[in-house]
mmCIF file of C-alpha atoms in Angstrom:
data_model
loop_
_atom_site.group_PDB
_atom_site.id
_atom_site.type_symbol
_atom_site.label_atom_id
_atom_site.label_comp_id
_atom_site.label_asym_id
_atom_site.label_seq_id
_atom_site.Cartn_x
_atom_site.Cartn_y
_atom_site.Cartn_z
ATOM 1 C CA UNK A 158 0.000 0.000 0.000
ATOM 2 C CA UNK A 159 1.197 3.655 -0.697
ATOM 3 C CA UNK A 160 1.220 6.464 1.889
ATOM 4 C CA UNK A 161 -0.314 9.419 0.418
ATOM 5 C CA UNK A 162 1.911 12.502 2.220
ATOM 6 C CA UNK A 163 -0.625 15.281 3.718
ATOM 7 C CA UNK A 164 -1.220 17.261 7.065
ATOM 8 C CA UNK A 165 -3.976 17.108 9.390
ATOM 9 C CA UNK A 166 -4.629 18.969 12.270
ATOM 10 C CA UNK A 167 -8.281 17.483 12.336
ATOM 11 C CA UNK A 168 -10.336 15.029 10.851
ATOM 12 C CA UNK A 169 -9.452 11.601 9.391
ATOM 13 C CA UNK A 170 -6.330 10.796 7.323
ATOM 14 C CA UNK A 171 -7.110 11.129 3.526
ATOM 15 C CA UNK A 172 -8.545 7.717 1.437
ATOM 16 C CA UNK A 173 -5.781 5.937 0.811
ATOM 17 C CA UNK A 174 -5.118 2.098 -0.069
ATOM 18 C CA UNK A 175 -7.925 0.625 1.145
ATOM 19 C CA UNK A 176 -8.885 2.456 3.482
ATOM 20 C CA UNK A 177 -11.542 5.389 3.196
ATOM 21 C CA UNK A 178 -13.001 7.333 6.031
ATOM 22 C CA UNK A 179 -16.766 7.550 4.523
ATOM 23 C CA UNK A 180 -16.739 3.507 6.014
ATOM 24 C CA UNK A 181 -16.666 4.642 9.351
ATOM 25 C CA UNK A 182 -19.216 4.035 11.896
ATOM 26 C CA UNK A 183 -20.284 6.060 15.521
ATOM 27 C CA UNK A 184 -22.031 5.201 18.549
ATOM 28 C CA UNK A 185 -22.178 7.281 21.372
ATOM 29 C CA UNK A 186 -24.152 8.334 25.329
ATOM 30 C CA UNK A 187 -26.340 11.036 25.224
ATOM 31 C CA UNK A 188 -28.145 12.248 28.500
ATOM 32 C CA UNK A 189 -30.675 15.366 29.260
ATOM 33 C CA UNK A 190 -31.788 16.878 32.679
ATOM 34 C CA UNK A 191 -34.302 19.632 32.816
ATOM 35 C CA UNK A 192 -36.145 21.388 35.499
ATOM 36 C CA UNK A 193 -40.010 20.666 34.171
ATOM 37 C CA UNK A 194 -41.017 24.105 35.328
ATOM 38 C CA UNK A 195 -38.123 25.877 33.643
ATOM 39 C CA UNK A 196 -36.225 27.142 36.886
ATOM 40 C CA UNK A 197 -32.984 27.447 36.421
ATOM 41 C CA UNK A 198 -30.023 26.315 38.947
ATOM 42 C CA UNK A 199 -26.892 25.398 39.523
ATOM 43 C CA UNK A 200 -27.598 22.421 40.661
ATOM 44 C CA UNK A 201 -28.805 21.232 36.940
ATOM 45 C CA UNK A 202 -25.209 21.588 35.672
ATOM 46 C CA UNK A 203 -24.178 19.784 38.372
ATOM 47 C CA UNK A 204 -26.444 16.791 38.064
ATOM 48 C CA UNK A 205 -25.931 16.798 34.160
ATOM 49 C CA UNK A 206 -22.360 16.603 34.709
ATOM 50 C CA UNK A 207 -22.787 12.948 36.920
ATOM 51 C CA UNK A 208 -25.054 12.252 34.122
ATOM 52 C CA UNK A 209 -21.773 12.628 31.505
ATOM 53 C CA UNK A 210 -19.478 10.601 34.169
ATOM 54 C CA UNK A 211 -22.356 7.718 34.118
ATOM 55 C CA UNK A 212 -21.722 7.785 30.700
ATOM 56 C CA UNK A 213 -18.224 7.400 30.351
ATOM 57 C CA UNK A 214 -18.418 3.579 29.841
ATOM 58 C CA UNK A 215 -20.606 4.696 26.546
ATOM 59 C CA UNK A 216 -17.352 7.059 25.466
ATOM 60 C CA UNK A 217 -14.130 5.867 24.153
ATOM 61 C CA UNK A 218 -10.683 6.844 24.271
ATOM 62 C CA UNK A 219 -6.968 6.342 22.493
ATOM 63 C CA UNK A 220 -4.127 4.363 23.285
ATOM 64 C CA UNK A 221 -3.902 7.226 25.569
ATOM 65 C CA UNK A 222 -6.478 6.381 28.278
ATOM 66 C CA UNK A 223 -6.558 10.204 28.913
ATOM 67 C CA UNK A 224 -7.787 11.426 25.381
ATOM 68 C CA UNK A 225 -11.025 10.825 24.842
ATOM 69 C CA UNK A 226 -13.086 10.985 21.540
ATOM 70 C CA UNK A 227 -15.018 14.014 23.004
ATOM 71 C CA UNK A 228 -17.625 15.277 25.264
ATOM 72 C CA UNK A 229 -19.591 18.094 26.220
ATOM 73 C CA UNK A 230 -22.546 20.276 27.502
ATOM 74 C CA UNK A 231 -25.101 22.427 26.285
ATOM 75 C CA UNK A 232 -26.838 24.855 28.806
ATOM 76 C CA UNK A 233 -28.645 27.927 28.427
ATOM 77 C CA UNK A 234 -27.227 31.296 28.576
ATOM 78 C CA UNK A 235 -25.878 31.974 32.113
ATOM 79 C CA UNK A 236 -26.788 35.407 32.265
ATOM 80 C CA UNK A 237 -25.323 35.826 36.049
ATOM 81 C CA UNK A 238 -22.365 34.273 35.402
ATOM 82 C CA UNK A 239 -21.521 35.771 31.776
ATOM 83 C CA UNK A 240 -22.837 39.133 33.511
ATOM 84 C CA UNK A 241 -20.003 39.129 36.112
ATOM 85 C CA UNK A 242 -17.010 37.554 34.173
ATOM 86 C CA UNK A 243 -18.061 40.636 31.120
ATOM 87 C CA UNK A 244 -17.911 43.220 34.430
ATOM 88 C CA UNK A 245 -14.417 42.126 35.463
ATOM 89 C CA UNK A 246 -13.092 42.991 31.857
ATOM 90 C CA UNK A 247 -14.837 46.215 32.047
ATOM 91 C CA UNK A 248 -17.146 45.279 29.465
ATOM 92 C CA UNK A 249 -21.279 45.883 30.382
ATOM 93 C CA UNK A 250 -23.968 43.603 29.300
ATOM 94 C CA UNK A 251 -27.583 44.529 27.597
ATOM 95 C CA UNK A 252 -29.970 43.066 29.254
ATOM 96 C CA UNK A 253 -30.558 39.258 28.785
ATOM 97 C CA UNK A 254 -31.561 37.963 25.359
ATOM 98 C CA UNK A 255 -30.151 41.628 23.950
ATOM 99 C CA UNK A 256 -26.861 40.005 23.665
ATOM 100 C CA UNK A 257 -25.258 36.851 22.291
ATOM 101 C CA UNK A 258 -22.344 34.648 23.583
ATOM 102 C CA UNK A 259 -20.289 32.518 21.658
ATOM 103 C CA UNK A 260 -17.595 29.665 22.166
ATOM 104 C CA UNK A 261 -14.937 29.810 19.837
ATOM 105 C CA UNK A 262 -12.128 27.766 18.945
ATOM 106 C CA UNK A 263 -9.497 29.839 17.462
ATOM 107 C CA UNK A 264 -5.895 28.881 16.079
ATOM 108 C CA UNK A 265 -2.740 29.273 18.689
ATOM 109 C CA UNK A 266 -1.081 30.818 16.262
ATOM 110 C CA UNK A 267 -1.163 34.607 17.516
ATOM 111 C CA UNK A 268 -1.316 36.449 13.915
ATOM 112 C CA UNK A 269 -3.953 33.604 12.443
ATOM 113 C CA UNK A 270 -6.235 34.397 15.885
ATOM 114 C CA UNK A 271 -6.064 37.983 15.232
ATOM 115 C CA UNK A 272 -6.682 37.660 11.814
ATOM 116 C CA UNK A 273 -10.120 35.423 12.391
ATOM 117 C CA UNK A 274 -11.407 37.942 15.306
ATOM 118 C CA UNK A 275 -10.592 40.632 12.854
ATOM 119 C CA UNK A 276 -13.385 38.734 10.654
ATOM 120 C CA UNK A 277 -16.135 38.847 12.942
ATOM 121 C CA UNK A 278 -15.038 42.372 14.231
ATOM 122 C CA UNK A 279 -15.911 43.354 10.527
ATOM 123 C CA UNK A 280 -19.097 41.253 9.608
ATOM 124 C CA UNK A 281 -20.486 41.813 12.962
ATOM 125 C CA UNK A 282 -20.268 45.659 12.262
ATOM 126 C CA UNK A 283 -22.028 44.490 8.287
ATOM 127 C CA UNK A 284 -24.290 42.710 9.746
ATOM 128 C CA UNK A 285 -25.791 46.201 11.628
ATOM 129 C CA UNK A 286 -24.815 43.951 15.594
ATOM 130 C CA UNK A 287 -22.392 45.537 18.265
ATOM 131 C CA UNK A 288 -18.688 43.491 19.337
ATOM 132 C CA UNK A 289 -19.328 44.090 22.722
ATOM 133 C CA UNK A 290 -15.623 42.031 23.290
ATOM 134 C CA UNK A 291 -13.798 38.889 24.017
ATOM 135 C CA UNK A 292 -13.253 36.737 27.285
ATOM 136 C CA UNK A 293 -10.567 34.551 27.587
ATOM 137 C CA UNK A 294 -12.233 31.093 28.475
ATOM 138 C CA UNK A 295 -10.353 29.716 31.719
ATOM 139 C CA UNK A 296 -8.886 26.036 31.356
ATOM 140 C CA UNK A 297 -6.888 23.258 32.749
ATOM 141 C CA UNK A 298 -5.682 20.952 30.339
ATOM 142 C CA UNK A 299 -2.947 19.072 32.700
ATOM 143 C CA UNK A 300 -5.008 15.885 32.929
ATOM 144 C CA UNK A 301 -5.371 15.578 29.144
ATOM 145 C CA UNK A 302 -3.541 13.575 27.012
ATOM 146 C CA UNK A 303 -0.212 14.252 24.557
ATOM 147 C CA UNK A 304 -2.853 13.221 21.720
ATOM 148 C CA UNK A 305 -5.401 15.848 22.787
ATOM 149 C CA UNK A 306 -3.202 18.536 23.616
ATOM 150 C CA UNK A 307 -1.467 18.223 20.251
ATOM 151 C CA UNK A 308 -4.372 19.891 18.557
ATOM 152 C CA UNK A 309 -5.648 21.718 21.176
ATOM 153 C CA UNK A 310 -7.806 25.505 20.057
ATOM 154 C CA UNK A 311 -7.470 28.450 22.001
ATOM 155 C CA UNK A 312 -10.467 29.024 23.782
ATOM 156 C CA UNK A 313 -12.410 32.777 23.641
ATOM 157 C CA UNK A 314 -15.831 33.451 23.908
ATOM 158 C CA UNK A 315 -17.049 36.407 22.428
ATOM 159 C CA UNK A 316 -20.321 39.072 22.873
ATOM 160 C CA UNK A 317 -22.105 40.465 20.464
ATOM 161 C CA UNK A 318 -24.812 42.827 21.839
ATOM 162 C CA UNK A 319 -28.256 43.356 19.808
ATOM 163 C CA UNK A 320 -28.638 45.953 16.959
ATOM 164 C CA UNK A 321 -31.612 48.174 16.411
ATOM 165 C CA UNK A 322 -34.619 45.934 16.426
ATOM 166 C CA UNK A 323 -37.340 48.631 16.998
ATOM 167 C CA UNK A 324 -40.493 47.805 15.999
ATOM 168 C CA UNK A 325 -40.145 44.283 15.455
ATOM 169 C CA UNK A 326 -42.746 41.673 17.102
ATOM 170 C CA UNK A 327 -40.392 39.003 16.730
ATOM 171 C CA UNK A 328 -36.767 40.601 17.409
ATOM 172 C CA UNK A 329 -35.568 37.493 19.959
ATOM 173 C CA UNK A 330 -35.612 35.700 16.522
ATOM 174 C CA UNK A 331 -34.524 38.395 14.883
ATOM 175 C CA UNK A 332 -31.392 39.031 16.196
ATOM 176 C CA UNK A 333 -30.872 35.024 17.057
ATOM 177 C CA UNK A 334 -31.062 34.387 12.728
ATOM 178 C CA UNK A 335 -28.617 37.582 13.131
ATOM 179 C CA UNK A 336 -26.109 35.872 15.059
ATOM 180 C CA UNK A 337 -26.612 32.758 12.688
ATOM 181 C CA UNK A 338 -25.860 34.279 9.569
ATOM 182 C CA UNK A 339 -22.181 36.266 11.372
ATOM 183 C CA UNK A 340 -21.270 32.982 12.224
ATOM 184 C CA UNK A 341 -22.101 31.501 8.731
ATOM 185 C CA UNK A 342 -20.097 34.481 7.308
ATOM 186 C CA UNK A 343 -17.237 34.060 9.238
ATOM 187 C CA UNK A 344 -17.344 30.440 8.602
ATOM 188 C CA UNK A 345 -17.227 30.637 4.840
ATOM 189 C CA UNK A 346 -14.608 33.577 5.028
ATOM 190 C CA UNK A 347 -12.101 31.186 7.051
ATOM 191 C CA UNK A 348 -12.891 28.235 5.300
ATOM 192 C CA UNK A 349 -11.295 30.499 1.757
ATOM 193 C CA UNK A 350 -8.045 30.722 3.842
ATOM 194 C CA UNK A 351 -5.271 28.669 3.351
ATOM 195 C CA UNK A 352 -5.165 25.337 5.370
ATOM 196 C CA UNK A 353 -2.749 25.979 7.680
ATOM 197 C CA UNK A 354 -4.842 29.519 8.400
ATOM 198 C CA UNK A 355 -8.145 28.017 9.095
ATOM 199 C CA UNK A 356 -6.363 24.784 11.697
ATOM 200 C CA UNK A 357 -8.245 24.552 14.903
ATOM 201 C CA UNK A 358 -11.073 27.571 13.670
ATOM 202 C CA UNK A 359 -14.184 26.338 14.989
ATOM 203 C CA UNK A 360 -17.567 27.575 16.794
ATOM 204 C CA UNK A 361 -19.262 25.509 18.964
ATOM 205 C CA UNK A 362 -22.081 27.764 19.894
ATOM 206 C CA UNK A 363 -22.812 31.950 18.971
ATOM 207 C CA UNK A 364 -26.622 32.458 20.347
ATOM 208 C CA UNK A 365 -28.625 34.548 22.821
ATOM 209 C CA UNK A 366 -29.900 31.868 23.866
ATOM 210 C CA UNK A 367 -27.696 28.835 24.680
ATOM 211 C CA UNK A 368 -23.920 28.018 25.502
ATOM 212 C CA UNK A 369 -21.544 24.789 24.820
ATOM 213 C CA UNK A 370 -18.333 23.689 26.286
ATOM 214 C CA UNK A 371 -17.221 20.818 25.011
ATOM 215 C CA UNK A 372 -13.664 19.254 23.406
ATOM 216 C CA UNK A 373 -11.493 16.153 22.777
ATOM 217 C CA UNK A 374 -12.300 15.141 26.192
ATOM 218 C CA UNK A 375 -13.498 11.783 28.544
ATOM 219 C CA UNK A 376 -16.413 12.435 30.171
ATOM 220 C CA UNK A 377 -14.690 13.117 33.397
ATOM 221 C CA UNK A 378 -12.394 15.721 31.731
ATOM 222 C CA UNK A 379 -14.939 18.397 31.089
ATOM 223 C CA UNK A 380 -15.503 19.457 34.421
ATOM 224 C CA UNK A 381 -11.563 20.155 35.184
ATOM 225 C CA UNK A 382 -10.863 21.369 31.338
ATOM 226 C CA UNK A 383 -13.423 24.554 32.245
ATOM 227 C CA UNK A 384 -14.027 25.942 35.646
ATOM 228 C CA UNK A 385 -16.529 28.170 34.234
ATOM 229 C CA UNK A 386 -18.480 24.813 34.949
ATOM 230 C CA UNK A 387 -17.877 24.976 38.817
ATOM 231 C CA UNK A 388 -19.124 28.411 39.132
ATOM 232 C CA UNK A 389 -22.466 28.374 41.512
ATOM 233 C CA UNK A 390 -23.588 31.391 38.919
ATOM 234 C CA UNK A 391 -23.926 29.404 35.921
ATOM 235 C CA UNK A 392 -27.292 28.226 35.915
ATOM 236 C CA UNK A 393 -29.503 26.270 33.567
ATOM 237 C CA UNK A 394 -33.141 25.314 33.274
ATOM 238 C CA UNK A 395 -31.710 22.612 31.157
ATOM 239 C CA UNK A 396 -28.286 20.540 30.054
ATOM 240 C CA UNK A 397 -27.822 18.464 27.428
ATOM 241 C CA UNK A 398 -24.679 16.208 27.305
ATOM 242 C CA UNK A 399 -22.346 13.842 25.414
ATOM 243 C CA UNK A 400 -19.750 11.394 25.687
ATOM 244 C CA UNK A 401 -18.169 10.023 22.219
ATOM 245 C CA UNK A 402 -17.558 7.241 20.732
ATOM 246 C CA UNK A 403 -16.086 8.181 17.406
ATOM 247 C CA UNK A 404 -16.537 5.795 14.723
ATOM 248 C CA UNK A 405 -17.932 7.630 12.073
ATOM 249 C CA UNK A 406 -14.926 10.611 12.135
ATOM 250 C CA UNK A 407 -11.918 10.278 13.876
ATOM 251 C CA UNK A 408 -11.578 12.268 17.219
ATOM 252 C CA UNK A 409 -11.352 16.083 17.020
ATOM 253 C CA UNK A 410 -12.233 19.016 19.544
ATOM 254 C CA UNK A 411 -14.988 20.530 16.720
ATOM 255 C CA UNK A 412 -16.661 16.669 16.125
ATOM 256 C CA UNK A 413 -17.541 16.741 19.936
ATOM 257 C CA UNK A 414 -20.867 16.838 20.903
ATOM 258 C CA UNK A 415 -23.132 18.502 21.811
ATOM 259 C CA UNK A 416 -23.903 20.545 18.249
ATOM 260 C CA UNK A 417 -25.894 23.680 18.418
ATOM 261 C CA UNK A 418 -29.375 21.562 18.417
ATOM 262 C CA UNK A 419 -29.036 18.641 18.725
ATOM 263 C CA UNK A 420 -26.295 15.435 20.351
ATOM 264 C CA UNK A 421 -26.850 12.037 18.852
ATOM 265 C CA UNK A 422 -26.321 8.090 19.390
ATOM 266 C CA UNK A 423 -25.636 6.423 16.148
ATOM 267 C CA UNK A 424 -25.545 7.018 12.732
ATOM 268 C CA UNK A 425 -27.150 8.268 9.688
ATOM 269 C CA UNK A 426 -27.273 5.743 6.672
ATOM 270 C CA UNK A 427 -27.858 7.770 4.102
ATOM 271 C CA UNK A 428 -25.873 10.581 4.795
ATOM 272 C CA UNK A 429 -23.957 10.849 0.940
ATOM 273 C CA UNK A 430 -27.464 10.669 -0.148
ATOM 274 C CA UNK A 431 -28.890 13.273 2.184
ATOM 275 C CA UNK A 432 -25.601 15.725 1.669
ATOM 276 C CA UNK A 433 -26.162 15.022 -2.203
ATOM 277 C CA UNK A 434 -29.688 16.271 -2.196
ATOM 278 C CA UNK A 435 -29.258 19.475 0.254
ATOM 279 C CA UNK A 436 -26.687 20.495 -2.381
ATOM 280 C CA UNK A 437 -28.602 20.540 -5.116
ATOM 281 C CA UNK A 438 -31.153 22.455 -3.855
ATOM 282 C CA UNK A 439 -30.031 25.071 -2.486
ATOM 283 C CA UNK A 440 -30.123 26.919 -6.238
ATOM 284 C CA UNK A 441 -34.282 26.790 -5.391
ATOM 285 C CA UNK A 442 -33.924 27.810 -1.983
ATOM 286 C CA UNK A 443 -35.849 30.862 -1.004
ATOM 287 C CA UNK A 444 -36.664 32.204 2.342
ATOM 288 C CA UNK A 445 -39.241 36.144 3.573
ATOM 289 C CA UNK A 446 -37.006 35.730 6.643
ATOM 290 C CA UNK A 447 -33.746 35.383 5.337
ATOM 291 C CA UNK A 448 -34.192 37.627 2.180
ATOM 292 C CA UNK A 449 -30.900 38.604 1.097
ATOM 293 C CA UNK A 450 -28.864 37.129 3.351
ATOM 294 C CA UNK A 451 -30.158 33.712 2.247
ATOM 295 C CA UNK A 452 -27.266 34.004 -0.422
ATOM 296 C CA UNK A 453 -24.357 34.872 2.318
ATOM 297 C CA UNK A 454 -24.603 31.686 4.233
ATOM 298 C CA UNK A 455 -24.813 29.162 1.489
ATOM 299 C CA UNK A 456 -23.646 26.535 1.525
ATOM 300 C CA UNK A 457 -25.505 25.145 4.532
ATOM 301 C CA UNK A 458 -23.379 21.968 5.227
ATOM 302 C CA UNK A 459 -20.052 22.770 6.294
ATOM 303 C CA UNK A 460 -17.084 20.645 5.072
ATOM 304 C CA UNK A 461 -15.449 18.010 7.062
ATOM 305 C CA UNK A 462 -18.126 17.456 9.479
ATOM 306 C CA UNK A 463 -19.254 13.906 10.935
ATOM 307 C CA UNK A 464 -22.884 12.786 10.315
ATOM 308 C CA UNK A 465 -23.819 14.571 13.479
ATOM 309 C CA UNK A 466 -22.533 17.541 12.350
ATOM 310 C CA UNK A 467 -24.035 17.445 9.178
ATOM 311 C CA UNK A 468 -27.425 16.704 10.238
ATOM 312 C CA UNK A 469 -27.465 19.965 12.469
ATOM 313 C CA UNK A 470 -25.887 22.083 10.034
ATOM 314 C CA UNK A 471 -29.961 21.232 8.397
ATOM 315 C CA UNK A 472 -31.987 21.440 11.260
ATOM 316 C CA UNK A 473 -30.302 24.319 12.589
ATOM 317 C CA UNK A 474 -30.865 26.233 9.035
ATOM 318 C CA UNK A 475 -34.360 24.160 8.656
ATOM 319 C CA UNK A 476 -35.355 26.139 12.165
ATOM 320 C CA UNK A 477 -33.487 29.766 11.132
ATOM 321 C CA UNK A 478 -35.851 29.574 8.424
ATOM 322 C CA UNK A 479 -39.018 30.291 10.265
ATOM 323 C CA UNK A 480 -39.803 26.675 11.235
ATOM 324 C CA UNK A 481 -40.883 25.213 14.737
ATOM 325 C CA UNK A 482 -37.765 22.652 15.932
ATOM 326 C CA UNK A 483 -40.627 19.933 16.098
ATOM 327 C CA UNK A 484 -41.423 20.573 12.665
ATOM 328 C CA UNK A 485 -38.167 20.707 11.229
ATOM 329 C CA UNK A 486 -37.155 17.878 12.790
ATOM 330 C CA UNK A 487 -40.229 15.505 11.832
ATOM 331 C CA UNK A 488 -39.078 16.604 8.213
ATOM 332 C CA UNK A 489 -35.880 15.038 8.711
ATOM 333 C CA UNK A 490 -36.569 11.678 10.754
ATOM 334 C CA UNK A 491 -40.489 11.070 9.734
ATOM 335 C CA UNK A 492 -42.175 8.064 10.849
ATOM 336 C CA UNK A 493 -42.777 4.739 8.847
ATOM 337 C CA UNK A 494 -45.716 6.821 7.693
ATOM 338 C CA UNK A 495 -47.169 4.654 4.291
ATOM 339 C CA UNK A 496 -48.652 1.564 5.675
ATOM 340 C CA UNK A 497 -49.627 2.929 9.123
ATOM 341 C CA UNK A 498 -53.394 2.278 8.781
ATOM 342 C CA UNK A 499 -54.332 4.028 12.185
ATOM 343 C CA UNK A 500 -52.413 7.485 11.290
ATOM 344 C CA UNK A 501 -55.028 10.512 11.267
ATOM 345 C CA UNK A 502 -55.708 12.217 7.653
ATOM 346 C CA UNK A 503 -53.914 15.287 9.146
ATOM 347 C CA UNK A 504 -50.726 13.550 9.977
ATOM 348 C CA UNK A 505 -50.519 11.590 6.660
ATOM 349 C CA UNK A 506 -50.870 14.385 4.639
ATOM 350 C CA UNK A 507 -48.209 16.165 6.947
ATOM 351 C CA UNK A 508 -45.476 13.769 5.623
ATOM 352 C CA UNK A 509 -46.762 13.253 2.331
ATOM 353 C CA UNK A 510 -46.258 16.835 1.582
ATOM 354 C CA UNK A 511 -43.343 17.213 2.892
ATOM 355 C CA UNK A 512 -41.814 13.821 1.248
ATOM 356 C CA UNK A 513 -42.177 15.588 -1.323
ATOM 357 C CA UNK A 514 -39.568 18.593 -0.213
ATOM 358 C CA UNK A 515 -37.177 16.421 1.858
ATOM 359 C CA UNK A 516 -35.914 12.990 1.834
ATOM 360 C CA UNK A 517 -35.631 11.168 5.089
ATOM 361 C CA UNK A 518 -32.113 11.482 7.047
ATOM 362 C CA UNK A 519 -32.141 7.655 7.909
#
């Protein structure tokens, strides 16, 4: 077999001989805790956290038994907590929900960082939002692995506060489908740099409304990788987490979970298919709530992602558009609807249209 010669900083090694990375396969632990009244704690985190460590068995790591294939936790925004840690830089919050926070993964390289914050600096400005500024994110990495610190991001998060939304009934939306379309832009912009340029660029999370840590991690690894997570101030109604077990994609801090919607356990069959047909449309695609920025964060899938990633890179543009996350999401996995004699009219006719706009992500 010949060695094909090329450099990765993420991802799986290039097809070559016979091996080729689209025959991998993923199985993973996924857990969720929420308050059912929607009051947020500390406490949550906390309990979503054992939750991960429960999971671990479900996870998998290296030769190195202290890189893992990746884990992580999605909360919402902790106001308190972002509100204090913004007030010791000397920056000052909007209120809640008039502001977005974002985890970023950003190159060690100091010129390549600077040149990607200089990016967002100038489409958040475009885009008519405020850089409110950056945070360095807080992290221990001594328990991790040579493998895992290797590749290892810089870790920032960045606020952007909320532009003139006067008048608008549905600004919270507004400005969230804001936030989604600077991330998109900076996304495509650092995907046109050079290789070496765009290494370890990545966002987990940019919303008003929710926040990830995650990384190349073991489940038991999150907790010490960020204090933030310690903090008695950052509270959640909710917490969704992830332990990997990367079949499908090789490990990699981006291919953690959780993604911005959704963390999943197993894998999607008919993924080329699926990628394939998202592709071609997007020529037709038209959206009232986009308008023109429909054009500015094509294409919707992002290169290099697992199935996982891939998937949410859909729902999360399927929900941008104007859609309910129920409905968006029925699009995409709809039941075995043809023969199912005791199905209502309603519900029939719900899938049967939209067969007819969407294949189903298997």
């Amino acid at each position: 077999m010949t060695h094909k010669s090329s450099v990765h900083t993420q991802g799986p090694p290039d097809a070559q001989g016979l091996y080729d990375p689209r025959h991998e396969h993923d199985a993973c632990g996924v857990g969720f805790v929420a308050h059912v009244k929607g009051q947020k704690s500390h406490a949550i985190v906390r309990q979503a956290l054992q939750v991960l460590i429960n999971l671990l068995h479900r996870g998998a790591c290296g030769c190195e038994a202290n890189t893992g294939d990746g884990a992580g936790i999605l909360i919402q925004m902790p106001d308190r907590f972002l509100r204090k840690e913004a007030a010791r830089l000397g920056l000052a919050l909007p209120p809640a929900r008039h502001y977005g926070a974002g985890f970023v993964f950003l190159p060690r390289d100091a010129d390549r960082r600077a040149e990607i914050e200089a990016l967002f600096a100038r489409i958040v400005a475009e885009e008519g939002q405020q850089l409110i500024g950056w945070r360095d994110v807080p992290t221990d990495d001594s328990g991790l692995g040579p493998s895992a610190v290797a590749v290892e991001p810089v870790f920032r998060q960045i606020f952007i506060g909320r532009g003139d939304a006067e008048g608008r009934a549905d600004a919270d939306r507004w400005f969230e489908r804001k936030l989604y379309v600077i991330r998109k832009r900076v996304e495509h912009a650092v995907d046109a740099l050079p290789l070496a340029d765009r290494s370890s660029f990545y966002v987990p999370s940019l919303s008003s409304r929710t926040l990830i840590y995650k990384g190349m991690l073991t489940a038991n690894q999150i907790d010490p990788m960020f204090p933030d997570l310690d903090d008695p101030d950052v509270e959640s109604a909710l917490a969704l987490v992830h332990q990997r077990f990367s079949t499908n994609t090789f490990p990699s801090w981006p291919l953690a979970h959780p993604y911005r919607f959704v963390a999943h356990n197993g894998e999607i069959n008919t993924l080329r298919g699926n990628i394939n047909w998202m592709k071609a449309r997007e020529a037709l695609l038209d959206s009232e709530v986009f308008g023109e920025d429909l054009a500015r964060i094509l294409p919707i899938i992002r290169e290099g992602g697992s199935d996982t990633a891939i998937f949410d890179n859909v729902l999360e543009f399927l929900v941008m558009a104007g859609r309910s996350l129920p409905h968006a999401l029925l699009m995409m996995i709809p039941e075995p609807w043809q023969n199912h004699e005791s199905m209502s009219p309603e519900l029939r006719a719900f899938y049967e249209y939209h067969s007819s706009l969407m294949e189903p992500w298997d």
